[in-house]
C-alpha cells in the first residue's frame, strides 16, 4: 500500500524540487542581472560556517513534512482499498511513515543542494568553511524538528477525517505564533505557560539555526535552554511518540 | 464459508445491527436485501473489521478475521473507494504489490471485459466504470470469499449481466459470496440464498427455492358462498374477497389445494410468489398500506 504514498511523495517532491529550482534561478538571475554581485574578495563578507546552511535547509524538510503529514488521514475515503490488504493496519501505517520520512529527508537535501549551488554559482564558496561536527548536530536537530512537525500534525489529524491538509496548514500559523509570543511582555505566569506550550513547538526545539544564532561556544539560541544535541534528542523523542500515537489512532479508528 | 452469529452493533442510541446470525456455505451466493438504513452496510463493515461489533462473532472458513483473511477475500464497497488522481493501471499496481495471489492476466482480461482504459485517471471514469474498477480490484486475486455492496451500481444492463455471470462463475468454482443490492432481479437471478434485513434484524433468511415454496399462495373460487374452512383458518393466513379465498400455504400448497377441492371450489390455482413479493412482505412495516 505504500505504493500510493510513494506516488504522493514523488509528486510533492517533483513540485517542491521545481519550485526550489525556480527560486535558485531567480536568485542567481537577480545577482547577475542587477550587477549587485557579491564582493567575493572584499572584507564585507567574513568567513561563514557552511553548517549554517545545513540548519537553514531544514525548512525544505518541514515544507515536505507538512505536505505529507495529512496523507494517512486522507485515506478515510479509501478504507475499502487500504484496509482490505493482507497486512496489519499498523504495518501499513508504518510503511507510510517510512516513505514520508524518506521524502522529508529528500526535501531537506533539495533545499541544501539548491543553497550550495547558489553559493558556488555566486562565487561565495571560498568564504565558507566546513565544521563537520556542527553540521551533524544541525542535521540531527533539523531532521528531528521536521519529524516532530510531521508527527504532531499526523497525531492532531489522525481522527479528524478529511481535515489533514487543514491541520497541516494551520500548524504553520500555530507554531510561528507560538514561537513569536514567547518574547511578548506578558505576566510571568502566562509567560511560563507559553514556554511550557513551546515544548510542543518544533520551531522552539530548532531554535535560531542561522549563523547569527550561534553562540561563540558553538551552541544555538533557543527558547528552550538545552544544548543542541539534547534538543535534537528531545525533538526526535517527541516525533517518535507523536508518530506512534498517530499510527495507533489511525489503525484503531472505525470506518 | 461465512458464519455470522449474534452480531450486534450500536451507534449511540441506534441499534444498527441487532443480533444478526447468518451462515453462507461455500459455493453459495447469498443476497442480502433490505431497505435503506436496514443495516446491510453496517453488517458488512462489522464483517470486514471496519467497525467494531459490540457483540457477536464472524468466521471466514472457520477462522476469525485477521489481516491474512484479505489474501482470499474480495470486497466491493457501496461507493467505489478509488484514488481519483491515480490511473486505472496504478490501481492495478496496488493490487499487484499488495495481493500475493494477484493474477495480472485475469486483471487484463477483466479490463477488456469492462472496456476500461488503463491510462485513464479514476476521477475521469464514469460511475459505472468506477464500479467496474472496484470489481476488478476485488477479483484479480481469485478470492474464495466475496463481499459485495451494490456491485452493479451504475453499470448498464449489459455490464450488470456480465457482473452476475462473473459472480455465478466464481460461486461455481467454490467461492462464498455475500451480495447486497436494491435490484431484486439481480439477486433473483444470481443468488441461491437470501437474507432480508429490517431495522437491523434478519427477518427472513434461507434457501431461495425453499422460501419460494413456503410462500406459495393457493387461490380458490367458490360458486356462491365460501363454505366453512374449518381448521384451515387457524393453521394459516386466509384472505377472503367475495367468493374467492387466498390461503398462504406455508409450504403445503398441494395439500391446501386438495382441501379446497374437497370443499367444492370451482377453481383452484397455486400462485408462485416472486422474490420481490417476499421482500415487500418482509420489510412491510405497515407505513405504506
XYZ file of C-alpha atoms in Angstrom:
544
model
C 0.000 0.000 0.000
C 2.973 2.285 0.451
C 2.914 2.471 -3.347
C 0.181 5.118 -3.063
C 2.299 7.123 -0.642
C 5.363 6.748 -2.882
C 3.358 8.256 -5.737
C 2.155 11.089 -3.499
C 5.659 11.788 -2.159
C 7.063 11.702 -5.682
C 4.512 14.273 -6.774
C 5.223 16.535 -3.782
C 8.991 16.283 -4.307
C 8.656 16.970 -8.024
C 6.791 20.234 -7.453
C 8.918 21.153 -4.467
C 12.106 20.484 -6.457
C 10.786 22.525 -9.349
C 9.896 25.425 -7.026
C 13.340 25.269 -5.379
C 14.979 25.267 -8.792
C 12.848 28.260 -9.780
C 13.848 30.149 -6.605
C 17.501 29.331 -7.239
C 17.276 30.509 -10.845
C 15.583 33.782 -9.844
C 18.164 34.406 -7.118
C 21.069 33.825 -9.494
C 19.447 35.964 -12.195
C 18.921 38.677 -9.617
C 22.588 38.601 -8.637
C 23.962 38.672 -12.182
C 21.463 40.961 -13.883
C 21.343 43.607 -11.206
C 25.177 43.802 -11.229
C 24.878 43.607 -7.486
C 27.314 40.754 -7.488
C 28.740 39.709 -4.193
C 32.136 41.099 -3.405
C 33.858 37.758 -3.197
C 37.206 39.158 -2.243
C 36.029 42.029 -0.092
C 36.091 42.245 3.658
C 32.306 42.795 3.948
C 31.704 39.080 3.863
C 33.536 37.292 6.638
C 34.217 33.592 6.984
C 30.966 31.690 7.316
C 30.330 28.226 8.631
C 28.815 26.067 5.879
C 26.918 24.154 8.542
C 24.614 27.174 8.950
C 23.242 26.230 5.536
C 22.596 22.714 6.825
C 20.446 24.312 9.521
C 18.590 26.653 7.193
C 17.813 23.781 4.764
C 15.614 22.187 7.420
C 12.744 24.309 6.140
C 12.778 22.163 2.988
C 12.133 19.144 5.187
C 9.426 20.959 7.135
C 7.592 22.068 3.972
C 7.601 18.485 2.660
C 6.576 17.230 6.131
C 3.508 19.456 6.185
C 2.639 18.445 2.615
C 2.680 14.751 3.559
C 1.571 14.679 7.199
C -2.136 14.612 6.366
C -1.916 11.725 3.920
C -2.686 8.877 6.291
C -5.706 10.852 7.411
C -6.704 11.364 3.750
C -7.129 7.592 3.415
C -10.514 7.720 5.146
C -12.227 7.694 1.740
C -10.219 4.720 0.509
C -10.523 2.480 3.535
C -12.095 -0.182 1.337
C -8.809 -0.482 -0.550
C -6.245 0.187 2.125
C -7.798 -1.922 4.908
C -8.545 -4.929 2.730
C -4.926 -5.895 2.111
C -3.359 -8.911 3.833
C -1.272 -6.691 6.121
C -1.952 -5.310 9.556
C -3.114 -1.709 9.655
C -0.160 -0.788 11.870
C 2.242 -2.210 9.274
C 0.506 -0.208 6.543
C 0.687 2.980 8.630
C 4.391 2.482 9.418
C 5.194 1.955 5.748
C 3.502 5.282 5.028
C 5.585 6.906 7.766
C 8.798 5.401 6.356
C 8.037 6.769 2.884
C 7.179 10.183 4.331
C 10.357 10.404 6.433
C 12.426 9.489 3.375
C 10.630 12.226 1.412
C 11.262 14.735 4.238
C 14.955 13.867 4.034
C 14.811 14.368 0.261
C 13.103 17.758 0.731
C 15.872 18.732 3.138
C 18.503 17.597 0.624
C 16.846 19.500 -2.242
C 16.987 22.816 -0.381
C 20.520 22.181 0.859
C 21.637 21.357 -2.697
C 19.922 24.479 -4.035
C 21.629 26.663 -1.397
C 25.053 25.115 -2.030
C 24.651 25.511 -5.800
C 23.615 29.128 -5.236
C 26.650 29.777 -3.026
C 29.016 28.196 -5.548
C 27.436 29.999 -8.521
C 27.644 33.354 -6.781
C 31.339 32.844 -6.026
C 30.945 32.806 -2.259
C 32.215 29.327 -1.666
C 35.773 30.427 -0.662
C 34.218 32.296 2.256
C 32.720 29.178 3.770
C 34.453 26.687 5.954
C 33.121 23.297 6.906
C 32.583 22.233 10.503
C 31.611 18.573 10.257
C 30.639 18.145 13.922
C 28.374 21.191 13.906
C 26.869 20.164 10.559
C 25.986 16.769 12.023
C 24.404 18.393 15.074
C 22.350 20.713 12.910
C 21.345 17.874 10.622
C 20.166 15.739 13.561
C 18.351 18.716 15.086
C 16.854 19.818 11.768
C 15.544 16.378 10.829
C 14.301 15.917 14.398
C 12.365 19.177 14.141
C 10.889 18.232 10.761
C 9.968 14.744 12.021
C 8.422 16.305 15.141
C 6.365 18.666 12.969
C 5.242 15.691 10.849
C 4.361 13.629 13.918
C 2.403 16.396 15.659
C 0.361 17.189 12.547
C -0.263 13.459 11.981
C -1.466 12.867 15.522
C -3.646 16.001 15.511
C -5.258 14.927 12.228
C -5.484 11.187 12.971
C -9.172 11.222 13.899
C -10.223 14.367 12.006
C -11.376 12.669 8.837
C -10.838 14.793 5.765
C -9.115 17.646 7.622
C -5.476 16.539 7.373
C -4.486 19.260 4.905
C -6.173 21.957 7.016
C -4.410 20.803 10.167
C -1.088 20.826 8.288
C -1.663 24.362 7.003
C -2.796 25.558 10.427
C 0.338 24.133 12.025
C 2.447 26.866 10.401
C 0.372 29.599 11.993
C 0.273 27.869 15.382
C 3.995 27.144 15.545
C 5.108 30.528 14.186
C 2.809 32.467 16.519
C 3.670 30.139 19.407
C 7.349 30.854 18.910
C 6.754 34.580 18.444
C 4.652 35.306 21.539
C 7.328 33.934 23.814
C 9.083 37.313 23.677
C 5.850 39.219 24.298
C 5.689 41.311 27.510
C 3.171 39.214 29.437
C 2.751 38.415 33.140
C 5.157 35.803 34.477
C 2.548 33.078 34.843
C 1.389 33.450 31.236
C 4.995 33.517 30.095
C 5.623 30.179 31.815
C 2.518 28.717 30.180
C 3.737 29.898 26.770
C 7.186 28.436 27.403
C 5.596 25.162 28.507
C 3.454 25.047 25.351
C 6.525 25.708 23.269
C 7.860 22.320 24.321
C 5.416 21.079 21.684
C 6.638 23.586 19.106
C 9.225 22.220 16.652
C 10.441 25.758 15.943
C 11.292 26.211 19.618
C 13.322 22.987 19.576
C 15.071 24.057 16.393
C 15.979 27.491 17.744
C 17.873 30.002 15.645
C 19.719 27.901 13.093
C 21.282 30.788 11.203
C 24.850 31.904 11.856
C 23.611 34.865 13.918
C 22.015 32.451 16.321
C 25.221 30.628 17.097
C 26.944 31.185 20.401
C 30.650 31.689 20.488
C 30.969 28.258 22.042
C 29.073 26.602 19.184
C 25.632 26.449 20.836
C 22.439 27.608 19.099
C 19.942 30.098 20.543
C 16.618 28.624 21.537
C 13.836 29.456 23.947
C 14.453 26.005 25.365
C 17.650 26.250 27.350
C 19.146 22.952 26.283
C 22.236 22.179 24.285
C 21.728 21.303 20.591
C 22.189 17.540 20.987
C 19.712 17.447 23.872
C 17.278 19.385 21.704
C 17.849 17.010 18.786
C 17.155 14.015 21.031
C 14.132 15.740 22.541
C 12.699 16.593 19.129
C 13.201 13.024 17.906
C 11.644 11.621 21.087
C 8.543 13.809 20.689
C 8.414 12.920 16.975
C 8.528 9.209 17.790
C 5.822 9.429 20.459
C 3.586 11.505 18.156
C 4.088 9.153 15.204
C 3.394 6.055 17.324
C 0.248 7.717 18.679
C -0.933 8.745 15.200
C -0.439 5.255 13.730
C -2.262 3.764 16.724
C -5.147 6.218 16.437
C -5.383 5.684 12.683
C -5.279 1.904 12.779
C -7.853 1.583 15.555
C -10.417 4.028 14.213
C -13.728 2.882 12.750
C -14.583 3.451 9.107
C -17.920 -20.249 4.177
C -19.070 -17.207 6.113
C -20.584 -17.763 9.562
C -22.054 -14.833 11.465
C -23.516 -15.365 14.910
C -25.201 -12.865 17.184
C -23.644 -9.825 15.500
C -24.745 -6.606 17.175
C -23.611 -3.051 16.527
C -24.953 0.034 18.211
C -24.197 3.664 17.316
C -25.164 5.657 20.386
C -28.964 5.212 20.582
C -29.331 3.452 17.245
C -29.180 -0.315 17.106
C -27.797 -0.593 13.566
C -27.293 -4.363 13.599
C -29.367 -6.408 16.004
C -28.293 -9.960 16.801
C -27.669 -10.966 13.193
C -26.863 -14.617 12.561
C -26.286 -15.999 9.096
C -24.442 -18.905 7.555
C -23.384 -18.936 3.929
C -21.832 -22.187 2.760
C -19.003 -22.372 0.222
C -20.165 -22.193 -3.369
C -23.246 -20.237 -2.419
C -24.401 -16.732 -3.340
C -26.410 -15.073 -0.616
C -28.343 -11.924 -1.421
C -28.672 -9.509 1.477
C -31.739 -7.365 0.961
C -33.261 -4.552 2.917
C -34.471 -1.004 2.648
C -32.047 1.908 3.022
C -30.859 2.065 6.621
C -31.827 -1.547 7.329
C -28.268 -2.312 8.484
C -26.755 -4.009 5.431
C -23.703 -1.764 5.067
C -23.056 -1.746 8.817
C -23.206 -5.543 8.757
C -20.583 -5.519 6.002
C -18.438 -3.083 7.978
C -18.571 -5.358 11.010
C -17.732 -8.390 8.861
C -14.642 -6.675 7.477
C -13.479 -5.141 10.740
C -14.127 -1.576 9.594
C -16.484 -1.200 12.538
C -16.151 -2.946 15.896
C -19.160 -5.091 16.688
C -20.491 -4.738 20.230
C -21.034 -8.478 20.354
C -21.162 -11.499 18.110
C -18.722 -13.456 16.061
C -17.754 -13.676 12.400
C -15.788 -16.534 10.891
C -14.457 -16.965 7.394
C -13.823 -20.602 6.503
C -13.890 -21.309 10.231
C -11.330 -18.647 11.153
C -11.848 -15.205 12.690
C -10.932 -12.148 10.623
C -7.195 -11.389 10.509
C -5.157 -9.360 8.005
C -4.356 -12.657 6.266
C -8.071 -13.229 5.614
C -7.832 -10.491 2.974
C -5.464 -12.640 0.901
C -8.550 -14.675 -0.021
C -11.267 -12.067 0.354
C -12.512 -9.552 -2.186
C -14.662 -6.574 -1.246
C -16.591 -4.095 -3.343
C -17.888 -1.158 -1.292
C -21.175 0.633 -1.799
C -19.322 3.683 -3.158
C -16.183 2.851 -5.124
C -13.151 3.706 -2.983
C -10.616 4.846 -5.553
C -7.822 7.384 -5.767
C -9.146 9.955 -8.232
C -5.660 11.181 -9.145
C -4.380 7.691 -9.949
C -4.820 5.853 -13.223
C -6.579 2.526 -13.647
C -3.189 0.846 -14.181
C -1.828 2.383 -10.984
C -4.796 0.943 -9.083
C -3.958 -2.458 -10.502
C -0.364 -1.898 -9.411
C -1.639 -1.532 -5.828
C -3.313 -4.925 -6.176
C -0.194 -6.440 -7.759
C 2.049 -5.206 -4.947
C -0.254 -5.995 -2.048
C -2.122 -9.179 -3.001
C 0.043 -12.307 -3.083
C -2.403 -14.083 -5.389
C -2.728 -11.241 -7.891
C -3.278 -12.568 -11.406
C -2.126 -9.994 -13.985
C -3.656 -11.960 -16.877
C -7.016 -12.011 -15.113
C -6.755 -8.262 -14.482
C -6.048 -7.655 -18.172
C -8.953 -9.872 -19.163
C -11.332 -8.013 -16.834
C -10.111 -4.641 -18.099
C -11.006 -5.770 -21.610
C -14.365 -7.151 -20.458
C -15.318 -3.842 -18.858
C -13.636 -1.846 -21.635
C -11.530 0.192 -19.243
C -8.582 2.225 -20.460
C -5.649 1.565 -18.120
C -4.213 5.044 -18.687
C -7.357 6.864 -17.604
C -7.461 8.528 -14.197
C -10.094 7.184 -11.811
C -11.655 10.641 -11.404
C -12.344 10.703 -15.148
C -14.198 7.368 -15.147
C -17.989 7.271 -15.219
C -19.772 5.927 -12.118
C -20.264 2.590 -13.832
C -16.608 2.410 -14.857
C -15.552 3.207 -11.287
C -17.750 0.368 -10.057
C -16.152 -1.868 -12.690
C -12.655 -0.914 -11.488
C -13.641 -1.622 -7.875
C -14.891 -5.032 -9.026
C -11.681 -5.754 -10.907
C -9.629 -4.884 -7.814
C -11.767 -7.291 -5.788
C -11.467 -10.138 -8.290
C -7.868 -10.203 -9.543
C -6.568 -12.443 -6.738
C -9.267 -15.119 -7.260
C -10.829 -14.655 -3.799
C -12.659 -17.543 -2.208
C -14.883 -15.096 -0.322
C -16.538 -12.115 -1.964
C -18.439 -9.400 -0.147
C -20.160 -7.006 -2.489
C -22.194 -3.975 -1.518
C -24.237 -2.911 -4.555
C -21.685 -4.276 -7.038
C -23.653 -3.409 -10.171
C -24.492 0.153 -9.191
C -24.171 2.499 -12.163
C -23.464 -0.291 -14.634
C -25.514 -0.564 -17.801
C -27.769 -3.631 -18.146
C -25.243 -5.463 -20.321
C -22.446 -4.954 -17.781
C -24.788 -5.842 -14.917
C -25.336 -9.180 -16.587
C -21.584 -9.606 -17.063
C -21.041 -8.959 -13.349
C -23.691 -11.500 -12.379
C -22.123 -14.063 -14.721
C -18.712 -13.466 -13.135
C -20.219 -13.966 -9.679
C -22.073 -17.111 -10.700
C -18.832 -18.478 -12.215
C -16.953 -17.678 -9.010
C -19.590 -19.453 -6.907
C -19.494 -22.439 -9.242
C -15.744 -22.570 -8.587
C -16.458 -22.747 -4.850
C -16.397 -19.091 -3.784
C -18.681 -17.894 -0.997
C -20.458 -14.709 -1.991
C -22.450 -12.227 0.058
C -24.040 -9.568 -2.087
C -26.320 -6.679 -1.312
C -28.394 -4.976 -3.962
C -31.528 -2.924 -4.298
C -32.098 -4.520 -7.686
C -34.028 -7.577 -6.618
C -33.999 -9.036 -10.116
C -30.193 -9.325 -9.883
C -30.407 -11.215 -6.610
C -33.217 -13.343 -8.022
C -31.031 -14.289 -10.962
C -27.730 -14.893 -9.178
C -28.431 -15.870 -5.574
C -29.396 -19.273 -4.255
C -29.902 -17.910 -0.742
C -31.381 -14.741 0.573
C -31.473 -12.825 3.843
C -33.771 -9.869 4.314
C -32.990 -7.222 6.936
C -35.363 -4.847 8.632
C -34.408 -2.431 11.415
C -31.070 -4.161 11.879
C -32.541 -7.641 12.206
C -32.675 -10.503 9.746
C -36.378 -11.152 9.341
C -36.226 -13.755 6.586
C -33.373 -15.990 5.559
C -32.907 -19.281 3.818
C -32.547 -21.064 0.528
C -34.423 -19.082 -2.094
C -36.264 -22.087 -3.564
C -37.404 -23.169 -0.086
C -38.599 -19.643 0.700
C -40.494 -19.505 -2.572
C -42.031 -22.906 -1.931
C -43.048 -21.887 1.571
C -44.620 -18.682 0.346
C -46.837 -20.110 -2.383
C -50.458 -18.991 -2.203
C -53.485 -21.090 -3.075
C -56.421 -19.211 -4.538
C -59.807 -20.893 -4.605
C -63.081 -19.654 -6.145
C -66.442 -20.879 -4.929
C -69.748 -20.806 -6.734
C -71.922 -18.715 -4.370
C -70.711 -18.637 -0.788
C -67.459 -19.633 0.831
C -68.022 -22.714 2.969
C -66.719 -23.148 6.495
C -62.943 -23.622 6.070
C -62.646 -25.496 9.328
C -59.178 -25.632 10.881
C -57.581 -24.083 7.840
C -58.040 -20.542 9.134
C -56.246 -21.384 12.335
C -53.376 -23.049 10.503
C -52.541 -20.311 8.035
C -53.293 -16.774 6.927
C -56.528 -16.758 4.884
C -57.867 -13.747 2.984
C -61.442 -13.586 1.681
C -62.682 -11.431 -1.174
C -66.236 -12.039 -2.435
C -66.444 -15.709 -3.364
C -62.661 -16.127 -3.528
C -60.252 -17.213 -0.833
C -56.465 -16.865 -0.771
C -54.556 -19.102 1.614
C -50.852 -18.657 2.414
C -49.978 -22.315 2.302
C -46.749 -22.279 4.358
C -45.074 -24.841 2.107
C -48.130 -27.133 1.813
C -49.659 -25.683 -1.348
C -50.616 -29.003 -2.907
C -52.333 -30.247 0.251
C -54.204 -26.961 0.671
C -55.300 -27.034 -2.995
C -56.661 -30.553 -2.435
C -58.567 -29.382 0.648
C -60.159 -26.531 -1.313
C -61.129 -29.060 -3.996
C -62.762 -31.246 -1.361
C -64.708 -28.205 -0.091
C -66.271 -27.773 -3.552
C -64.183 -24.961 -5.024
C -64.983 -24.370 -8.679
C -61.478 -23.187 -9.427
C -58.161 -23.668 -7.587
C -54.845 -22.024 -8.538
C -51.453 -22.264 -6.894
C -49.639 -18.955 -7.218
C -45.839 -18.702 -7.108
C -44.565 -15.600 -5.409
C -41.644 -13.585 -6.670
C -38.651 -12.576 -4.578
C -39.950 -9.032 -4.801
C -43.229 -10.162 -3.147
C -41.234 -11.904 -0.440
C -39.116 -8.811 0.085
C -42.086 -6.456 0.233
C -43.852 -8.717 2.734
C -40.730 -8.955 4.879
C -39.954 -5.240 5.025
C -43.557 -4.116 5.271
C -43.861 -2.137 8.465
C -47.409 -1.067 7.753
C -46.482 2.523 6.986
C -47.176 2.207 3.261
C -50.533 0.499 3.456
